[in-house]
Structures are given as structure tokens and as C-alpha cells.
Tab-separated table of C-alpha atoms in Angstrom:
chain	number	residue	atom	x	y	z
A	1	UNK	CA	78.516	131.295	81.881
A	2	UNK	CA	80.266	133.066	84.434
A	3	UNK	CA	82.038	136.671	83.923
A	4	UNK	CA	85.860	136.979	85.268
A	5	UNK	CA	85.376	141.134	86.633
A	6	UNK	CA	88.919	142.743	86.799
A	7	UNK	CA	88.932	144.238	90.642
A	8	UNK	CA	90.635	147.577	90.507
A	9	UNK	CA	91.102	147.942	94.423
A	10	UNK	CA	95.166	148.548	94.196
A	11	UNK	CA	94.990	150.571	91.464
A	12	UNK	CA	94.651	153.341	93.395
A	13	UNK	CA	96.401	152.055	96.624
A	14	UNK	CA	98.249	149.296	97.703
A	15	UNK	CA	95.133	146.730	98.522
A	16	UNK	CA	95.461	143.063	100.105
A	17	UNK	CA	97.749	141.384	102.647
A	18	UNK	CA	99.654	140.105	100.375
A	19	UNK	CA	100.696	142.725	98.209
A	20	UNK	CA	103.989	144.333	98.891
A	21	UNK	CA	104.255	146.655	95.581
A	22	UNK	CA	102.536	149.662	94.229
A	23	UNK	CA	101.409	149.464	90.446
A	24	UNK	CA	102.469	151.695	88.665
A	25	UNK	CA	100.371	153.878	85.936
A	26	UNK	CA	102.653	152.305	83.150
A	27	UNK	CA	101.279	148.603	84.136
A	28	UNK	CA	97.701	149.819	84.559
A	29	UNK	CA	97.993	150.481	81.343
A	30	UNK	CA	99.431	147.941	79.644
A	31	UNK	CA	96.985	145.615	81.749
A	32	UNK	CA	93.798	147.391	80.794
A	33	UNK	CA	94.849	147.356	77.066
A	34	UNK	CA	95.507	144.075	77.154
A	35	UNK	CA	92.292	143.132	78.606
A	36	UNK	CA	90.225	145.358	76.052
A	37	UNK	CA	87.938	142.716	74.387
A	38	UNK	CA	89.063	140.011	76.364
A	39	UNK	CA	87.447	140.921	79.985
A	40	UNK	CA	84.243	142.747	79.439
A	41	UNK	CA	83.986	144.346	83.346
A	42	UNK	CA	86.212	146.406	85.662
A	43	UNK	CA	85.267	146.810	89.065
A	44	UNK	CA	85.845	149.767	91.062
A	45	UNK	CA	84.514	152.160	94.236
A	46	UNK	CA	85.169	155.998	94.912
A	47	UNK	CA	86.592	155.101	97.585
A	48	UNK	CA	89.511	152.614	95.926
A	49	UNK	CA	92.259	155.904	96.555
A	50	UNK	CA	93.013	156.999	92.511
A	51	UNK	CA	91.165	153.746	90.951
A	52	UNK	CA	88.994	155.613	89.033
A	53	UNK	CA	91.509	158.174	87.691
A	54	UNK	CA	93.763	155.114	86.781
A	55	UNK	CA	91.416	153.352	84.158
A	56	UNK	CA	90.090	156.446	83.475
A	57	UNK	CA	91.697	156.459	79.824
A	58	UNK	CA	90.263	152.905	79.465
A	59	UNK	CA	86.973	153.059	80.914
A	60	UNK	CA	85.204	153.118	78.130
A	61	UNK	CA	86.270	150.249	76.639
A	62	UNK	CA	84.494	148.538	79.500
A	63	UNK	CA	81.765	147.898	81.496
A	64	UNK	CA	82.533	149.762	85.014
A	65	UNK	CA	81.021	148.811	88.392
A	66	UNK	CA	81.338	151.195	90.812
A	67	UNK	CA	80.102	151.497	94.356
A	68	UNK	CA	79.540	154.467	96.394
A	69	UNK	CA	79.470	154.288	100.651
A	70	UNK	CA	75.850	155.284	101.961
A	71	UNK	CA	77.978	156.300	105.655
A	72	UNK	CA	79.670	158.980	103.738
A	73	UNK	CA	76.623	160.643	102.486
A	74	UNK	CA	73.693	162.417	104.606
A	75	UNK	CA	70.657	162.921	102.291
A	76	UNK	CA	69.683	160.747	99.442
A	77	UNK	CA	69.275	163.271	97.432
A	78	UNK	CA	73.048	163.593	97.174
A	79	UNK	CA	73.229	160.094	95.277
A	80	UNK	CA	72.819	162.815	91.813
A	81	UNK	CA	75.482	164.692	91.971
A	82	UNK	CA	77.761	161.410	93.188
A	83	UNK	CA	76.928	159.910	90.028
A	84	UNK	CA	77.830	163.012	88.023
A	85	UNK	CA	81.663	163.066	90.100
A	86	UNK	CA	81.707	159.552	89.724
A	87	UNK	CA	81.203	159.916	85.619
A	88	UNK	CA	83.665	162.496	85.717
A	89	UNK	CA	86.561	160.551	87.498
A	90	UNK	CA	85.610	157.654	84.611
A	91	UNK	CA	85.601	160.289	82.111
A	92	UNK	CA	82.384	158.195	80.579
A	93	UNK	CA	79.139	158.877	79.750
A	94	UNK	CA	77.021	155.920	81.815
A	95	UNK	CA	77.964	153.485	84.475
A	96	UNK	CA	77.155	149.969	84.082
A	97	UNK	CA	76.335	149.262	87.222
A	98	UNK	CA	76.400	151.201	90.993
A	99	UNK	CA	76.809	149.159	94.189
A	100	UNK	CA	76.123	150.544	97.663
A	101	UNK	CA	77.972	149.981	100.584
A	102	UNK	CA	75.098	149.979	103.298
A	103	UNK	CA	74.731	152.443	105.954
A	104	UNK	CA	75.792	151.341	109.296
A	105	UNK	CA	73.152	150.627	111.820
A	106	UNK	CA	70.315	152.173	109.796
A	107	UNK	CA	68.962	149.654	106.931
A	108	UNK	CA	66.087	152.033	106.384
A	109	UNK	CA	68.414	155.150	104.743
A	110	UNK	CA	70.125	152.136	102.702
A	111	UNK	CA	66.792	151.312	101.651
A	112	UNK	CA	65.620	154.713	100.762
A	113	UNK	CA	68.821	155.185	98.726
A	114	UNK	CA	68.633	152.177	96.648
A	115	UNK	CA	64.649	152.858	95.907
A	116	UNK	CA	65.797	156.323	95.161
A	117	UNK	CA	68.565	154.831	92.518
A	118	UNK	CA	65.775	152.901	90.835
A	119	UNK	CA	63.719	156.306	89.919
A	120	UNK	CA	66.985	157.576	88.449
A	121	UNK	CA	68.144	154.605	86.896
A	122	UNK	CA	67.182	156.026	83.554
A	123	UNK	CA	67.990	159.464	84.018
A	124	UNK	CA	71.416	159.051	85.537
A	125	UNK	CA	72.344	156.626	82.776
A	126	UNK	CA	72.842	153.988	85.254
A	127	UNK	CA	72.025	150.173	84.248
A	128	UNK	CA	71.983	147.698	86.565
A	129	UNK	CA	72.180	148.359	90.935
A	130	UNK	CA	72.948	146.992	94.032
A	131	UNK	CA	74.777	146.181	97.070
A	132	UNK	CA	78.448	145.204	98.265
A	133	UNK	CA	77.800	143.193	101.503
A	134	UNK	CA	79.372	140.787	103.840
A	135	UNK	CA	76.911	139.092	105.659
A	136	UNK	CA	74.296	136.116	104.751
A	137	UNK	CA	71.869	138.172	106.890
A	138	UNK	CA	72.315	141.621	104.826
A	139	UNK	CA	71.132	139.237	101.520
A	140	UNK	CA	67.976	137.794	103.454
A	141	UNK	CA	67.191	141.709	104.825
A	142	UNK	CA	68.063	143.643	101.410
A	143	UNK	CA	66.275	141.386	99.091
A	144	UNK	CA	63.387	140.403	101.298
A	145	UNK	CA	62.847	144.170	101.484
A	146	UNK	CA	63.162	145.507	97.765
A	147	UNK	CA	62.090	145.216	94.734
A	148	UNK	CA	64.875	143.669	91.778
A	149	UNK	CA	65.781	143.680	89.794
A	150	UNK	CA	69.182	143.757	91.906
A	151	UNK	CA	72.509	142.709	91.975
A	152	UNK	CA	75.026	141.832	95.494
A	153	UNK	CA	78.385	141.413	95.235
A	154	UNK	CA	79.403	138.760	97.995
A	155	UNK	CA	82.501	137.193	99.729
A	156	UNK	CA	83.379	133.848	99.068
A	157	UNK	CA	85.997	131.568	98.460
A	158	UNK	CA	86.746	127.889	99.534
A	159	UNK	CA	87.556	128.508	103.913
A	160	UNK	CA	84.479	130.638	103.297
A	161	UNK	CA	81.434	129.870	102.082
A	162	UNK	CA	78.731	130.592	104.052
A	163	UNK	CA	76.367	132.433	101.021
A	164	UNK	CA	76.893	129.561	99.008
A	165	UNK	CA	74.843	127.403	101.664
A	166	UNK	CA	72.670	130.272	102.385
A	167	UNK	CA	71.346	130.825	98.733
A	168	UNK	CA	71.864	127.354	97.601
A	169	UNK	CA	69.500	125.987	100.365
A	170	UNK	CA	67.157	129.345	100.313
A	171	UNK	CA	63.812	129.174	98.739
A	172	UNK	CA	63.363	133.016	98.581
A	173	UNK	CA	66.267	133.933	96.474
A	174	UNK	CA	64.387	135.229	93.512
A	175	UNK	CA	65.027	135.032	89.846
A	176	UNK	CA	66.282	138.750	89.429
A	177	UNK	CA	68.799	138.971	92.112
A	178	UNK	CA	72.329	138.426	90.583
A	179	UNK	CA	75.445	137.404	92.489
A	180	UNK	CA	78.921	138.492	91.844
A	181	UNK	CA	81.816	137.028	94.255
A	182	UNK	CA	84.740	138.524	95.006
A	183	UNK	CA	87.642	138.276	98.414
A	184	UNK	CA	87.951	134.966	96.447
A	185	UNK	CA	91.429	134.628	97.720
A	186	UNK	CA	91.190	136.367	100.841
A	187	UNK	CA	93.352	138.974	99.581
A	188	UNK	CA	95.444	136.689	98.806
A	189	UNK	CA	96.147	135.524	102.417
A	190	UNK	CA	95.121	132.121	100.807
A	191	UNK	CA	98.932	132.157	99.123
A	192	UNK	CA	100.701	133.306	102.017
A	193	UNK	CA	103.171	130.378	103.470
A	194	UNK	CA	102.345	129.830	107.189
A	195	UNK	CA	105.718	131.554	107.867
A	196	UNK	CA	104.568	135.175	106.445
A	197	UNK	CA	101.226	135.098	107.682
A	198	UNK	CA	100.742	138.164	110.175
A	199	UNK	CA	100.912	137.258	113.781
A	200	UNK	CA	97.112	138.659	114.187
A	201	UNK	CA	95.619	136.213	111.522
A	202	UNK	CA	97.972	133.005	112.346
A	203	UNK	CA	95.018	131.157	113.752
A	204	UNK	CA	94.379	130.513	110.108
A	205	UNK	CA	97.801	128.604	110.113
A	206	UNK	CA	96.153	124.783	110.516
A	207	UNK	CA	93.998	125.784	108.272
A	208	UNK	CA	96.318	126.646	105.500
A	209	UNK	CA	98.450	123.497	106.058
A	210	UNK	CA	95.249	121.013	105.868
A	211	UNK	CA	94.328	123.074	102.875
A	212	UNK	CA	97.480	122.555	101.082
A	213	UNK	CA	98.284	118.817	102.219
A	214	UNK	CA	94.824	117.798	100.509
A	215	UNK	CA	95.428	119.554	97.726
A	216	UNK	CA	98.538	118.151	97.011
A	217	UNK	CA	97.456	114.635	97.382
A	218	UNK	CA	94.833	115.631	94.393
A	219	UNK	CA	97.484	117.522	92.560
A	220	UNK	CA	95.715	121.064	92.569
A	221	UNK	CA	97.287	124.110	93.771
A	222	UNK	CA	95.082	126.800	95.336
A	223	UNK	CA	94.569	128.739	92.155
A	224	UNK	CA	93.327	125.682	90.301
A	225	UNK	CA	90.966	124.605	93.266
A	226	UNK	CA	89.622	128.080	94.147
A	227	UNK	CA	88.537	128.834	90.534
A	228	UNK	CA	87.224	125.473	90.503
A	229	UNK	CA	85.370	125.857	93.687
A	230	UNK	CA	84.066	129.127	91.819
A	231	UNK	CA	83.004	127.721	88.775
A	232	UNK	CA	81.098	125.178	90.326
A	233	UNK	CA	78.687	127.574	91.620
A	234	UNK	CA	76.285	127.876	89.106
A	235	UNK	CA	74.413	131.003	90.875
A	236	UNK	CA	77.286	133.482	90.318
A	237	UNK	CA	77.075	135.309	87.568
A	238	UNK	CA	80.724	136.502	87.811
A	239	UNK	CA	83.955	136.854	89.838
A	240	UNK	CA	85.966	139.717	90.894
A	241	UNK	CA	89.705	139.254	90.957
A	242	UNK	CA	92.710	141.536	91.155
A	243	UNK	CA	95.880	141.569	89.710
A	244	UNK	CA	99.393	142.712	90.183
A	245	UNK	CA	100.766	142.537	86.830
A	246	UNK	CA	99.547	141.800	83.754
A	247	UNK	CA	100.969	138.241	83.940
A	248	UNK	CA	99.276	136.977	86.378
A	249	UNK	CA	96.074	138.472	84.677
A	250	UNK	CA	97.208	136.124	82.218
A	251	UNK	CA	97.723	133.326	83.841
A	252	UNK	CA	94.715	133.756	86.082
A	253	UNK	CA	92.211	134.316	82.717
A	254	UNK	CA	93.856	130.984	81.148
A	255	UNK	CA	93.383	129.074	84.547
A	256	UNK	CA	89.822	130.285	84.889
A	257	UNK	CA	88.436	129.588	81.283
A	258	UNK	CA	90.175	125.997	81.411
A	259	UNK	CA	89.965	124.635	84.789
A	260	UNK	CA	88.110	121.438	85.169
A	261	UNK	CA	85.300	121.110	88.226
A	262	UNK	CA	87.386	118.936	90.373
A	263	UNK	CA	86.273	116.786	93.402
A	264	UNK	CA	86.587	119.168	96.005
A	265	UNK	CA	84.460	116.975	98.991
A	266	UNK	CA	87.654	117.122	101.148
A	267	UNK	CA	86.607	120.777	101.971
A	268	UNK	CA	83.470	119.336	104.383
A	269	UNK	CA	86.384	118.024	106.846
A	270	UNK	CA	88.785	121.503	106.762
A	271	UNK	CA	88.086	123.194	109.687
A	272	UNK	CA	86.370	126.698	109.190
A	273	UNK	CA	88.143	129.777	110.681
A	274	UNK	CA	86.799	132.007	112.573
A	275	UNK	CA	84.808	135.543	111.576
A	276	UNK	CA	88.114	137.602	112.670
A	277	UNK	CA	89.679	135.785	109.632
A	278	UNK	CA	87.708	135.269	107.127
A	279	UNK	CA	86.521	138.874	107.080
A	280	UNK	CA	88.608	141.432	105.889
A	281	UNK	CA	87.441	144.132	107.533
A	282	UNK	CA	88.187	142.767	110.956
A	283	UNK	CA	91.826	142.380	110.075
């Protein structure tokens, strides 16, 4: 059964294309109380601005993924004394689990870090590992190279779903590599009405209108759909969403746990956009 993660990204900052507000500490709080017992993971990075002094007060109360970025460090044997800042900020004794971000243009210092995580696994308190990647090709490199057990976090959402047919139709995906999704919205651009969408992404545009005229006709919106999409992948182990209030927590948590698998098919004929949109990082 799949996990919904909290995503903490603008918690510290102002995070996704959509969002036009800063939280404040107030409705951090009242969020992550709220979802004490009722959302067992947060997800978080040192480099998410304040995230991790924001649900610091709450931490414990969850299970925290973090993630640190292997370009900002220059020795592997500086992945210590990260974990020790990083359980500071948290003010928490362990980490549940510690994503990289891979080094750019040298896979072999990613690789060296992550074997060099799994030797201090114990020590550092530390239980479960990974990466945060973007490409199909990163997932066949990483996991053909090490040993698991591992975890990836992964993009993917419905006008994006290229590591669905990439693990779905791989036959070396093994049994202890797990898979959490998140960008399942496309920070939130998915939402956005054609009108607002930035000039520099508005080849998504027919896209967004095709999108929303099929849905219609089957009477889903594209929260219903995209958690439907999600939930019909049964090789995620989880989802990573983020908020802006506590009420859409809400209303996102009671759309995900009772959302029916719909017939979705009409997504074969939607054409795909391009990389420039559907990653982030090129926007």
C-alpha cells in the first residue's frame, strides 16, 4: 500500500510555479500537528532554505527523509559530519532515510559516497539510502552499479511518465530497489489555467487544454486523475506531495486514500511535452 510523504520544499522558501505565498511558521505548525499519526513521512533536503528548522519541533514525530547534494561536498569523508548538522537542524536522534543528489559529470564520486553511506549506515543511525534523480538513465546506471538495498525518489506524474515505462518494462529492476515519486503535479503547473502559465513554459498550453477537455468528458478533475494515475502504479512505494495550507493537506489525504483507479487510456493520445517542460530544473 502506498505511503502519501509530506514534501517540505516551501517550508523553508517559497517552492513551485504556482505558489504565490510564503507559509508561515504558525501554519507549519498547525499542519505538522495535524498530520502527527496520520502521515507517517516528511520529506526534506539541506538545501530546502529553513525546511529543516521549520519541522524541527515536529520531527520526531516522524519519519524524515532528507537528502544532501554530492556537488556541494569535496571528500566523502565529509558525508559524517553532514549527517551530524543535518541531526542537529532536525533536532533528532536518527534519520530515516538520506537521499543523494548525484554529482554532476562524475558518477564514480556519487558512487563512492553512497558505498561509503552503507559502512555508516549503522553508525550514523541512518536507515534506509538513496538517490533523488531525474533521469530513466541515472536508475539503469545507479542500480546496475550498486549494491541495495536502495531507494530513488523519481519524477512522475500523468504528461510525464517516462520511469513508469522504463521500470515497468525493465527486467533488471531488482527486488530491493524502492521507488518514491514526487513533481507529481509539476509544481503545480498542472493547475495553472492556460492564461497564467509563464510565457517560457506555454508550449505546454495544448497540452493542458487536451488534458482538461478529456477529463471533463470522464468527470475527473486533475487531482482525482493524477492520484489515480499514482495509485495505479503498483511499484511506488510512496508519493511526495506538498502543501500550502493545511486544507488542502486535507483534502489531498481524503482524495488520495479514496480515489478509485479510473480508466485513464485517453493519456496514450495526449501529446507529450517536451524535456524543457516537464523538467523542473530547466525552467
Amino acid at each position: 500500500m502506498q505511503k502519501l510523504v509530506l514534501g517540505t520544499a516551501n517550508f523553508g522558501n517559497r517552492y513551485g510555479i504556482a505558489n504565490k505565498t510564503d507559509l508561515s511558521q504558525a501554519e507549519i505548525d498547525k499542519i505538522l500537528s495535524w498530520s502527527s499519526g496520520k502521515l507517517e513521512e516528511l520529506d526534506t533536503s539541506e538545501d530546502y532554505g529553513e525546511s529543516h528548522t521549520a519541522i524541527s519541533n515536529h520531527a520526531n514525530n516522524f519519519k524524515v527523509t532528507t537528502k544532501i547534494n554530492l556537488n556541494e561536498i569535496t571528500s566523502t569523508q565529509e558525508i559524517p559530519s553532514r549527517i551530524s548538522s543535518l541531526k542537529m537542524d532536525l533536532r533528532c536522534n536518527s534519520v530515516h532515510r538520506i537521499l543523494f543528489r548525484p554529482c554532476e559529470n562524475n558518477s564514480a564520486f556519487t558512487l563512492r559516497a553512497v558505498r561509503e553511506l552503507q559502512t555508516l549506515q549503522e553508525k550514523c543511525n541512518v536507515e534506509e539510502i538513496g538517490l533523488t534523480i531525474y533521469e530513466t538513465k541515472e536508475l539503469e546506471f545507479f542500480a546496475n552499479e550498486l549494491e541495495g538495498p536502495l531507494t530513488f525518489q523519481i519524477p512522475l506524474n500523468i504528461l510525464n511518465r517516462s520511469f513508469e515505462y522504463f521500470v515497468t518494462s525493465s527486467t533488471e529492476i531488482r527486488e530491493d530497489i524502492s521507488f518514491y515519486a514526487r513533481s507529481i503535479f509539476l509544481q503545480g503547473l498542472l493547475f495553472m489555467d492556460t492564461t497564467e502559465v509563464p510565457a517560457r513554459l506555454r508550449e505546454i498550453n495544448p497540452t493542458l487544454l487536451a488534458l482538461n477537455e478529456n477529463l471533463d468528458r470522464i468527470g475527473l478533475s486533475i487531482l482525482e486523475a493524477t492520484f489515480s494515475y499514482i495509485k495505479s502504479q503498483k511499484w511506488l512505494k510512496g508519493v511526495v506531495i506538498g502543501v500550502s495550507s493545511l486544507v488542502e493537506l486535507q483534502n489531498n489525504l481524503g482524495v488520495f486514500e479514496n480515489i478509485n483507479l479510473g480508466n485513464l487510456d485517453f493519456l496514450e493520445g495526449i501529446h507529450a511535452p517536451s524535456a524543457i517542460i516537464v523538467d523542473p530544473r530547466r525552467w
